[in-house]
Amino acid sequence: MTGTEPYRDPTAPLDARVHDLLSRMTLREKVGQLNQRMYGWDAYRRTPGGFELTDALYAETERFAGLGALYGLQRADAWSGVDFDNGPGAEDGAALAELVQRHVVATSRLGIPALFVEEVPHGPMALDGTVLPVNLAVGATWDPELYERAAAHAAAELRARGGHVALVSALDIARDPRWGRTEECFGEDPQLAARLTEALVRGMQGSGSGSGELFAPDKAPVVLKHFAGQGATVGGRNSAESELGLRELHEIHLPAARAGVRAGAAALMSAYNEVDGMPCSGNRALLTGLLRDDWGFDGLVMADGLAVDRLARITGDKVSAGALALNSGVDLSLWDEGFTHLEEAVERGLVSEKSLDAAVARVLRLKFRLGLFERPYTTGELPSREAGRSLSTDLARASVTLLSNPDGILPPAPHASRIAVIGPQAATVAHQLGDYTAPQRPGTGSSVLDALRRLAPPGTDIRHARGCALTGGDVSGIPEAIAAAASSDLAVLVLGGSSARTPETEFDANGAALAATDEMTCGEGADLAGLELGKAQYALLDAVVATGTPTAVVLIQGRPHVVPDTAAAALLTAWYPGPWGGEAIAEVLLGLAEPTGRLPVSVPRSAAQLPVYYNHKDTEYGGYVDESAEPLYSFGHGLSYTTFAYGTPRLTGLDVEVDVINTGERYGRSVVQVYLRRLLTPTWPRTLELCAFEGVDLAPGERRTVRLSLDADRLAPSRTVEIRVAASAREALGVRGQSLTAPEDTPL
Amino acid sequence: MTGTEPYRDPTAPLDARVHDLLSRMTLREKVGQLNQRMYGWDAYRRTPGGFELTDALYAETERFAGLGALYGLQRADAWSGVDFDNGPGAEDGAALAELVQRHVVATSRLGIPALFVEEVPHGPMALDGTVLPVNLAVGATWDPELYERAAAHAAAELRARGGHVALVSALDIARDPRWGRTEECFGEDPQLAARLTEALVRGMQGSGSGSGELFAPDKAPVVLKHFAGQGATVGGRNSAESELGLRELHEIHLPAARAGVRAGAAALMSAYNEVDGMPCSGNRALLTGLLRDDWGFDGLVMADGLAVDRLARITGDKVSAGALALNSGVDLSLWDEGFTHLEEAVERGLVSEKSLDAAVARVLRLKFRLGLFERPYTTGELPSREAGRSLSTDLARASVTLLSNPDGILPPAPHASRIAVIGPQAATVAHQLGDYTAPQRPGTGSSVLDALRRLAPPGTDIRHARGCALTGGDVSGIPEAIAAAASSDLAVLVLGGSSARTPETEFDANGAALAATDEMTCGEGADLAGLELGKAQYALLDAVVATGTPTAVVLIQGRPHVVPDTAAAALLTAWYPGPWGGEAIAEVLLGLAEPTGRLPVSVPRSAAQLPVYYNHKDTEYGGYVDESAEPLYSFGHGLSYTTFAYGTPRLTGLDVEVDVINTGERYGRSVVQVYLRRLLTPTWPRTLELCAFEGVDLAPGERRTVRLSLDADRLAPSRTVEIRVAASAREALGVRGQSLTAPEDTPL
C-alpha cells in the first residue's frame, strides 16, 4: 500500500477521495464501516504501564477487516464500569485512542482509521472531562453565545483526548416533564431549542462547517440527538411511541433539527420512538423524504443504540431489520446485530449495493473531513481546565432562575448573619450533575453549603442540617433542621431530585436505567409519574417555613417538580447546574450575582394537568373543575433583584425595536421575548409562539434600545400576525401587540 | 302552488325530486335550508290551552323564507330552562311540533317543511323521554343487540313526539378520562365502539337504511357525533386541540365513524376539535377528502354548535368562516351566524352556487327520505313506557361490572340480614342520569337504597346513612355511617360523581357547563384533572372498611375515577345507569342478577400515569419510578359470581372457535374477547387489538362452542398475526396465541 492512491492525496477533492476509496473496498469492508458494535470500554484494559488492547477488539477488527466506528472509548460511568481505577483520564486518554487507532489502521487493508464516537451531552462523559450544566439549565440561560463558547470548549477537550465525534442531545423538546430525559432538552420551545442547537453546532464544529470543509483539530463533528419527536412520547415514557401528527412534529419538534442542519451539523441520530406509526430508524419518510430530499441534508445518520435491532419486531428477523434501517436512511448503526448482516442483506437482495455505498460514502466522508487519513493519531491541545470550570460556572450562574421572592427575602439584608443551610441537596455535588456524567475526582466542584461558607460575608454563621434524604419518607432529621432554621436569620432549603447513577443501578442493554437506586428519580429510564419530590422533602419544607424564618427554597432538579405553595418562601430553580453549581447558586442567593435565568419550560401545578406548555393551540379553555389548566410558573418567567420597564415596541418591516429600562436599584439582565400571534392564517394557530429573544444587561437607571429581527420563514404562511414583546409568555398574553400584514401578493 | 310539480310526486325518484325542488329555489331560500340558528325552545311559549309560537320564530321563518332545520324543539334541561311547567311532554310534544311545522310550511313559498333535530344521547333529552344508561354503560354491556333494541325504542319515541333527526354521541373514543364527556363514549376501543355504532344506526334508522330509502315512521335518521378525534384532545380538555397523527386517527378514532357510515348513518356531526391543524368543521381533507371521496358517504354533515363561527379566528370574519365550512364539507350549521351570510359569500365569490346546491340537496334529500313532504305533521305511535323502562333497566343491569370481590363478599350470604346502605349516591336518582338528560317526573326511577329495600329478602334490616356529599371535605356525617356499618352484616357504599345540571349551573353559548355547581364533576365542560372523588368520600370509604364489616363499594360515575385500594372491599362500577339503575345495581348486589358488565375502558391508578389504555403501541416500557404504567383494572375485565374456563381456540381460515365452560355453581355470562397481535406488519403495531367479541350465557356446568368471525379488513395490511382469546386485555397478554399467515400473494 503506498501513498499514491487518489484517496490518500489530501489535495484531492473530498468527493474524489471518497469515490476512489469506495471503489477499492470489498463488500465486507464496506459493511464494516457501517458498524459500531462494540462498547469502547471493552476494547482496552488498564495495565501497570498504561493500556493494552483486548481480544474483543482484535475479534471485532478481524470480523470487519478494520473498524468503522468505536463508541465510548473514553466513556466512564456506572454502566460502563469505567472509573479512575481502570479508565483513561485527561493525561492518558489520547494515548489510549492512539493505541486503538494504530491497531485499526494496521488491520485495515486500505488503512482506514476508525471514528471514535463519544457522549458529550454536557461536556465529555469521560474522566476529567469538564462537566457543564445539563441542557435544561442551558435553556434557562437564554444565552446562545455563552453556550457556543462552552460547546467549543467541550469539543476541544474531546479532540485533545483523541475523540472525534460528539453525541449531543439537542433536538428533544420537553413537552412532558414526567420524561426522565427532560434534563437533556433545551426546553419546551422550538425557537429557543433552535437557537441553542445552532450555537452548539457552531461551537463544536466551528462557524464555517460546510459539508465540504475540514474540521479544525479542536473542532468536533456533532451527532444531534434525537431525530425526531422523542420529546413527544406518550405519557412521558422513555422511548415509547409518539402519537403526534406531522403538523405538530413540524411546528414543535423539527425546528431545532432544521436549524442544526442549516448550521451544518455533521450528523443526526435517529430516535427510538416512532413517528406516524414507524420508528424513526425505519422511517424512510423521515430520514430520507424529509431530511435528505426536502432539507438537503448530506451528513450522516446514526441510529440510536440497538434501535435497528428493535425493527425485527415487525420485519421478523435482524437481517431484514438492518435492511429496513439502511433503506430508510440509517448510515451507521450502534451496537446492533442487524447491521452486521448487511452482506447477507445485499446477497438476499434486501439492500442494493448502491444504497450501501451511499451510507459508506457518508462515513468515509466524515473521516476525510476530520483529516483522519492524514493525522490518524495526532490530537488537539487540551484546553485549560480553569477555562472549562469558568465556562461551566458561567452557564450555571446564568441559569439560576428566581421564580418567586415574596417580601424581597433575597438577597438577604446585611444584618442576616445567621444562615441555616438545609436539605438533601445542600451539601452534595453528586446530585448537581445530571445523567450522562463521568465519575468526578474527589473535591471537584462545590455544593451550595461549601460555597455559602466561602462566599458569605466574614462573620456569617452558617449552620447545616440535612433534614431528610432526596427520596422516601424518613422525617427523623427534620427536628434538627427546624432547630437550625429557627435560630437563623435566613433558611436556605436546597431540595430536588437526582439522576446520579451508582454501581448499584441496574441498566438496560442501551445504558438506560432499569431499576433505579434509592435516590435516583430522573435521567434516562427514570420517568416519574407524579412529578413529586420525596415525601420527606415536603414535610421538611413545611417545617422550615413554619419556623417563621425567611426561607429561600432552591430546587436542584432535572425536570420541573411539583412545588408546594411557596407563598411564604422565595423559590429558585437551578436545574442540574454542574459541579460548580453550588457556587453559582450561592452567589445569586447572597446577591453577589443577579438571578438572570428564565424558565425554558412551564412549571405545572401537578401531573394531573399535563400537558402544560405555553404554545398550545389557541382554543378557549376554562380549566378543570378541580384545577386550573394554567402552569404555576410560565415559560419565560424569571424575576430579578431589580425591575425593568419595556417601552412600546416599534415594528419596521421585520425588525422590532423596544426600549428597555432598568427601573430598579441594581444591575440586572432582562430577556426580551418577542412572541408571535397568528391572526389570518391557513391552519389553526397557537396562542403564542416565541419568535425572537435577546438578553440585555442594564445598570440601574440605564435605558437601551433592543433590536430584534424576525425571520420571514417563521411568520409564513400567515397573512396577518401580531407581534408582542414581553418578559414571559404569561405576560405576553396581556400586552398589546403590533399588527403586521403581508402585502397582498407576498406571503409574509 | 299545486301538487303537480315533480318534487311533490312521491312516486318520483328521490334524486329527481331533489333536483326539481332545488331548481325552483331562490338563493335566499337555499341558504335558509342550511341554517339551524334558533334554539327550539325560543320558538314556542306555553299557554293555558297548549302552545303559541313566538315572534322569534316568525322572524326566523321570515328571514329565511321558511326554515331549514330547528334544533331542540323538545329539549328540556337546566340550560334551555325548559321543564314540566313550560315545556312539551309526552302528551303534547307532537302537537307542538305540528304547530311549528304548519307555520314553517305556510311561510315557505315551495312548502318545504323543517327538519326537527333533537338530542337523543341516551334516550330523547325531552320531558317524559325514556332515559337510557349513558354510552359508557352501554359500552360495558358489550351487547350490541340489546343496545340496538333500546336505540329503536328511543327513535320511536322521538318520532312519536314529532322529532325527526337524532343527535347521538357515538364516535368519540375515551382515551383520557379527565374529559368530562367520557360518559358519552362507548369506551376506549375502536372495535367495541364500531359494533355499538352499527347497532345504534340499525336500531334508530332500521336495518335497511340505504341512502335511497325512506325512513319508517318509527325510525329516525341519526347524526353521529362527533367527527372526528374528539376523544383525543390534549389534556382531556373539552373541545381543545388534538395533536394526534393521522395514523392514530385512522386506527383508533375513525373506525366507529367508518362502521357507522357503512351501516348507513344519515349524517355526521363535525367536531369542535382540530385534526392535523384544522378544526374539523373547516377541514376539507377530513369532511370531503376522507368522508365523501374515500368512504363514499353521501349523507349530511352538520357542524357542532357554533363551530362554524369559531373559524372566524383564522379567516378574519364570520362570512368567510361560513364559506370555509361550506367549502370544507359542512352542509348544515347549528346556531352560527356564519352560515346566515352564505348569500353574501356567494356574491363575494367565496362560495360557488354549485357547492351551495350540493349542501342544500343533502338537506332536502333527508326531508324527502323522512316523507316530510307527504306527511309533514303525522307522527309515529308512542311506544309503551313500560317497554322503555324495561330496556333501560336491561341495559343498566348488563352494564354493572364487578371489578373485585375479595372473599366472595358478594352476593351476600343468606344470613346477612342487616345491610347498611351508605354514601352520597345511595339514595338519589338525580346523579344516576348523566349529562344531556331532561328533568324527571318525581318518583321516576329507583335509587340503590329504594331498590334494596324492595328487593332484599323479607325481614332484611336495611339502614341508611348518607355519610357525606359527592364533593367537598365535610366529614360530619361519617360517624353516623360508621355506626350503621358497624352494626350490619354488609355495608353497601355507593360513591361516585355527577353530571347533573341544575338551574344554578352557568352555561356556555353551546350549552356546555361553564361554572360547575357544587356537586357536578362530570359532563360537557366539566373536565377533572385529578380524577378524584370528593375528599370526604375517601374518608368515608376508609371509615366504613375500618369497621370490619364486609363492604361492597358501588361507583356511579361518568368516568373512571381513582379508586382507593379496595383490598378489603368488593368493588363495582355501574357508570351512570339511568333512572332504574338503582334497581339493576340492587339485583346484582343481592345476587338476583349476575354481574355481566365488562370494562369498556382501562381504570387508571392515578391521573399521573395517563394515558392508560390497553391498545397502546407495542413498546417495551418498564413503568415509572414512582408508579406502574399499567392500569389498575384492565379493559375487558369484569368478574362473575360463577367461573369460566376457555378451551384452546381453533382457527379455521378467518373463523375462531372456542369452547367456553361454566365451571362454577351459578348461571353466568362470559364475554369472549378475541385479540389480534400483529407480527409481520409494515408499521409499528399495538400490543393487542380487540377484533371480535361475543357474550355467551351458560348454566352451571354448561359448555358451548362460540364461533367468531374475523374481518379480513381488520387484519390488513399485516402478513402474519397472532390471535388470542381471553376474558380481558390483561389476560390476553398471558395466553398463547394462534398464528395466522396470509398466503404469499394475498394480503390477509
CSV table of N, CA and C in Angstrom, one decimal, chain A residues 2-76:
chain,number,residue,atom,x,y,z
A,2,THR,N,0.7,2.1,-0.9
A,2,THR,CA,1.5,3.3,-1.0
A,2,THR,C,0.6,4.6,-0.9
A,3,GLY,N,1.3,5.7,-0.9
A,3,GLY,CA,0.5,6.9,-0.8
A,3,GLY,C,0.1,7.5,-2.1
A,4,THR,N,0.1,6.7,-3.1
A,4,THR,CA,-0.2,7.2,-4.4
A,4,THR,C,-1.6,7.1,-4.8
A,5,GLU,N,-2.4,6.3,-4.1
A,5,GLU,CA,-3.8,6.2,-4.5
A,5,GLU,C,-4.5,7.6,-4.2
A,6,PRO,N,-5.4,7.9,-5.1
A,6,PRO,CA,-6.1,9.2,-5.0
A,6,PRO,C,-6.7,9.5,-3.6
A,7,TYR,N,-7.2,8.4,-3.0
A,7,TYR,CA,-7.9,8.7,-1.7
A,7,TYR,C,-6.9,9.1,-0.6
A,8,ARG,N,-5.6,8.8,-0.9
A,8,ARG,CA,-4.6,9.2,0.1
A,8,ARG,C,-4.1,10.6,-0.1
A,9,ASP,N,-4.5,11.2,-1.2
A,9,ASP,CA,-4.0,12.5,-1.6
A,9,ASP,C,-4.8,13.6,-0.9
A,10,PRO,N,-4.2,14.3,0.1
A,10,PRO,CA,-5.0,15.3,0.8
A,10,PRO,C,-5.4,16.5,0.0
A,11,THR,N,-4.7,16.6,-1.2
A,11,THR,CA,-5.1,17.8,-2.0
A,11,THR,C,-6.2,17.4,-3.0
A,12,ALA,N,-6.5,16.2,-3.1
A,12,ALA,CA,-7.6,15.8,-4.0
A,12,ALA,C,-9.0,16.2,-3.4
A,13,PRO,N,-9.9,16.5,-4.3
A,13,PRO,CA,-11.3,16.9,-3.7
A,13,PRO,C,-11.9,15.8,-2.9
A,14,LEU,N,-12.6,16.2,-1.9
A,14,LEU,CA,-13.2,15.2,-0.9
A,14,LEU,C,-14.0,14.1,-1.7
A,15,ASP,N,-14.8,14.5,-2.6
A,15,ASP,CA,-15.7,13.6,-3.3
A,15,ASP,C,-14.8,12.5,-4.0
A,16,ALA,N,-13.8,13.0,-4.6
A,16,ALA,CA,-12.9,12.1,-5.4
A,16,ALA,C,-12.2,11.1,-4.5
A,17,ARG,N,-11.8,11.6,-3.3
A,17,ARG,CA,-11.2,10.7,-2.3
A,17,ARG,C,-12.2,9.6,-1.9
A,18,VAL,N,-13.4,10.0,-1.6
A,18,VAL,CA,-14.4,9.1,-1.1
A,18,VAL,C,-14.7,8.1,-2.2
A,19,HIS,N,-14.8,8.6,-3.4
A,19,HIS,CA,-15.2,7.7,-4.6
A,19,HIS,C,-14.1,6.7,-4.8
A,20,ASP,N,-12.9,7.2,-4.8
A,20,ASP,CA,-11.7,6.3,-5.0
A,20,ASP,C,-11.6,5.2,-4.0
A,21,LEU,N,-11.7,5.6,-2.7
A,21,LEU,CA,-11.6,4.6,-1.7
A,21,LEU,C,-12.7,3.6,-1.7
A,22,LEU,N,-13.9,4.1,-2.0
A,22,LEU,CA,-15.0,3.2,-2.1
A,22,LEU,C,-14.8,2.1,-3.2
A,23,SER,N,-14.3,2.6,-4.2
A,23,SER,CA,-14.1,1.7,-5.4
A,23,SER,C,-13.1,0.6,-5.1
A,24,ARG,N,-12.3,0.7,-4.1
A,24,ARG,CA,-11.3,-0.3,-3.8
A,24,ARG,C,-11.8,-1.3,-2.7
A,25,MET,N,-12.9,-1.0,-2.1
A,25,MET,CA,-13.3,-1.8,-0.9
A,25,MET,C,-14.2,-3.0,-1.3
A,26,THR,N,-14.0,-4.0,-0.5
A,26,THR,CA,-14.8,-5.2,-0.6
A,26,THR,C,-16.1,-5.0,0.1
A,27,LEU,N,-17.1,-5.8,-0.2
A,27,LEU,CA,-18.4,-5.7,0.4
A,27,LEU,C,-18.2,-5.8,2.0
A,28,ARG,N,-17.4,-6.8,2.4
A,28,ARG,CA,-17.2,-6.9,3.8
A,28,ARG,C,-16.6,-5.7,4.4
A,29,GLU,N,-15.6,-5.1,3.8
A,29,GLU,CA,-15.0,-3.9,4.3
A,29,GLU,C,-16.0,-2.8,4.4
A,30,LYS,N,-16.9,-2.7,3.4
A,30,LYS,CA,-17.9,-1.6,3.4
A,30,LYS,C,-18.8,-1.8,4.6
A,31,VAL,N,-19.3,-3.1,4.8
A,31,VAL,CA,-20.2,-3.3,5.9
A,31,VAL,C,-19.5,-3.0,7.2
A,32,GLY,N,-18.3,-3.2,7.3
A,32,GLY,CA,-17.5,-2.9,8.5
A,32,GLY,C,-17.6,-1.4,8.8
A,33,GLN,N,-17.6,-0.6,7.8
A,33,GLN,CA,-17.6,0.9,8.0
A,33,GLN,C,-18.9,1.3,8.6
A,34,LEU,N,-20.0,0.5,8.5
A,34,LEU,CA,-21.3,1.0,8.9
A,34,LEU,C,-21.6,0.4,10.3
A,35,ASN,N,-20.7,-0.3,10.9
A,35,ASN,CA,-21.0,-0.9,12.2
A,35,ASN,C,-20.2,-0.2,13.3
A,36,GLN,N,-20.8,-0.2,14.4
A,36,GLN,CA,-20.3,0.5,15.6
A,36,GLN,C,-20.8,-0.4,16.8
A,37,ARG,N,-20.3,-1.6,16.7
A,37,ARG,CA,-21.0,-2.6,17.6
A,37,ARG,C,-20.4,-2.7,19.0
A,38,MET,N,-19.2,-2.4,19.1
A,38,MET,CA,-18.5,-2.6,20.4
A,38,MET,C,-18.8,-1.5,21.4
A,39,TYR,N,-18.8,-1.8,22.7
A,39,TYR,CA,-18.7,-0.8,23.7
A,39,TYR,C,-17.2,-0.5,23.8
A,40,GLY,N,-16.8,0.8,23.7
A,40,GLY,CA,-15.4,1.2,23.7
A,40,GLY,C,-14.6,0.6,24.9
A,41,TRP,N,-15.3,0.6,26.0
A,41,TRP,CA,-14.5,0.1,27.2
A,41,TRP,C,-14.2,-1.4,27.2
A,42,ASP,N,-14.8,-2.1,26.2
A,42,ASP,CA,-14.4,-3.5,26.1
A,42,ASP,C,-13.1,-3.6,25.2
A,43,ALA,N,-12.7,-2.5,24.7
A,43,ALA,CA,-11.5,-2.6,23.7
A,43,ALA,C,-10.2,-2.5,24.4
A,44,TYR,N,-10.2,-2.1,25.7
A,44,TYR,CA,-8.9,-1.9,26.3
A,44,TYR,C,-9.0,-2.5,27.8
A,45,ARG,N,-7.8,-2.6,28.3
A,45,ARG,CA,-7.6,-3.0,29.7
A,45,ARG,C,-6.5,-2.2,30.3
A,46,ARG,N,-6.6,-1.7,31.5
A,46,ARG,CA,-5.5,-0.9,32.1
A,46,ARG,C,-4.4,-1.9,32.5
A,47,THR,N,-3.2,-1.5,32.3
A,47,THR,CA,-2.0,-2.3,32.8
A,47,THR,C,-1.2,-1.4,33.7
A,48,PRO,N,-0.3,-1.9,34.4
A,48,PRO,CA,0.5,-1.1,35.2
A,48,PRO,C,1.1,0.1,34.5
A,49,GLY,N,1.5,-0.2,33.2
A,49,GLY,CA,2.2,0.9,32.5
A,49,GLY,C,1.3,1.7,31.6
A,50,GLY,N,0.1,1.4,31.4
A,50,GLY,CA,-0.8,2.1,30.5
A,50,GLY,C,-2.0,1.3,30.2
A,51,PHE,N,-2.2,1.0,28.9
A,51,PHE,CA,-3.4,0.2,28.5
A,51,PHE,C,-2.9,-0.9,27.5
A,52,GLU,N,-3.7,-2.0,27.5
A,52,GLU,CA,-3.5,-3.0,26.4
A,52,GLU,C,-4.8,-3.2,25.7
A,53,LEU,N,-4.7,-3.7,24.5
A,53,LEU,CA,-6.0,-4.0,23.8
A,53,LEU,C,-6.5,-5.3,24.1
A,54,THR,N,-7.8,-5.5,23.9
A,54,THR,CA,-8.4,-6.8,24.3
A,54,THR,C,-8.6,-7.7,23.1
A,55,ASP,N,-8.9,-9.0,23.4
A,55,ASP,CA,-9.2,-9.9,22.4
A,55,ASP,C,-10.5,-9.5,21.7
A,56,ALA,N,-11.4,-8.9,22.5
A,56,ALA,CA,-12.6,-8.4,21.9
A,56,ALA,C,-12.4,-7.5,20.8
A,57,LEU,N,-11.5,-6.6,21.0
A,57,LEU,CA,-11.2,-5.6,19.9
A,57,LEU,C,-10.6,-6.3,18.7
A,58,TYR,N,-9.6,-7.2,19.0
A,58,TYR,CA,-9.0,-8.0,17.9
A,58,TYR,C,-10.1,-8.7,17.1
A,59,ALA,N,-11.0,-9.4,17.8
A,59,ALA,CA,-12.0,-10.1,17.1
A,59,ALA,C,-12.9,-9.2,16.2
A,60,GLU,N,-13.1,-8.0,16.8
A,60,GLU,CA,-14.0,-7.1,16.0
A,60,GLU,C,-13.3,-6.5,14.8
A,61,THR,N,-12.0,-6.2,14.9
A,61,THR,CA,-11.3,-5.7,13.7
A,61,THR,C,-11.1,-6.8,12.7
A,62,GLU,N,-11.0,-8.0,13.2
A,62,GLU,CA,-10.8,-9.1,12.3
A,62,GLU,C,-12.1,-9.4,11.5
A,63,ARG,N,-13.2,-9.3,12.3
A,63,ARG,CA,-14.5,-9.6,11.7
A,63,ARG,C,-14.9,-8.6,10.6
A,64,PHE,N,-14.5,-7.4,10.8
A,64,PHE,CA,-14.9,-6.3,9.8
A,64,PHE,C,-13.8,-5.9,8.9
A,65,ALA,N,-12.6,-6.6,9.0
A,65,ALA,CA,-11.5,-6.2,8.3
A,65,ALA,C,-11.1,-4.7,8.5
A,66,GLY,N,-11.1,-4.3,9.8
A,66,GLY,CA,-11.0,-2.9,10.2
A,66,GLY,C,-12.0,-2.6,11.1
A,67,LEU,N,-12.3,-1.3,11.2
A,67,LEU,CA,-13.4,-0.9,12.2
A,67,LEU,C,-14.0,0.4,11.7
A,68,GLY,N,-15.3,0.4,11.5
A,68,GLY,CA,-16.0,1.7,11.1
A,68,GLY,C,-15.9,2.7,12.2
A,69,ALA,N,-16.5,2.4,13.3
A,69,ALA,CA,-16.6,3.4,14.4
A,69,ALA,C,-16.6,2.7,15.7
A,70,LEU,N,-16.0,3.4,16.7
A,70,LEU,CA,-16.0,2.8,18.0
A,70,LEU,C,-16.6,3.8,19.0
A,71,TYR,N,-17.6,3.2,19.7
A,71,TYR,CA,-18.4,4.0,20.6
A,71,TYR,C,-17.8,4.0,22.0
A,72,GLY,N,-17.7,5.2,22.6
A,72,GLY,CA,-17.4,5.3,24.0
A,72,GLY,C,-16.1,4.8,24.5
A,73,LEU,N,-15.1,5.0,23.7
A,73,LEU,CA,-13.7,4.6,24.2
A,73,LEU,C,-13.4,5.3,25.5
A,74,GLN,N,-13.8,6.5,25.6
A,74,GLN,CA,-13.5,7.3,26.8
A,74,GLN,C,-14.6,7.4,27.8
A,75,ARG,N,-15.7,6.7,27.5
A,75,ARG,CA,-16.9,6.8,28.4
A,75,ARG,C,-16.5,6.2,29.8
A,76,ALA,N,-17.0,6.9,30.8
A,76,ALA,CA,-16.8,6.4,32.1
A,76,ALA,C,-18.1,6.7,32.9
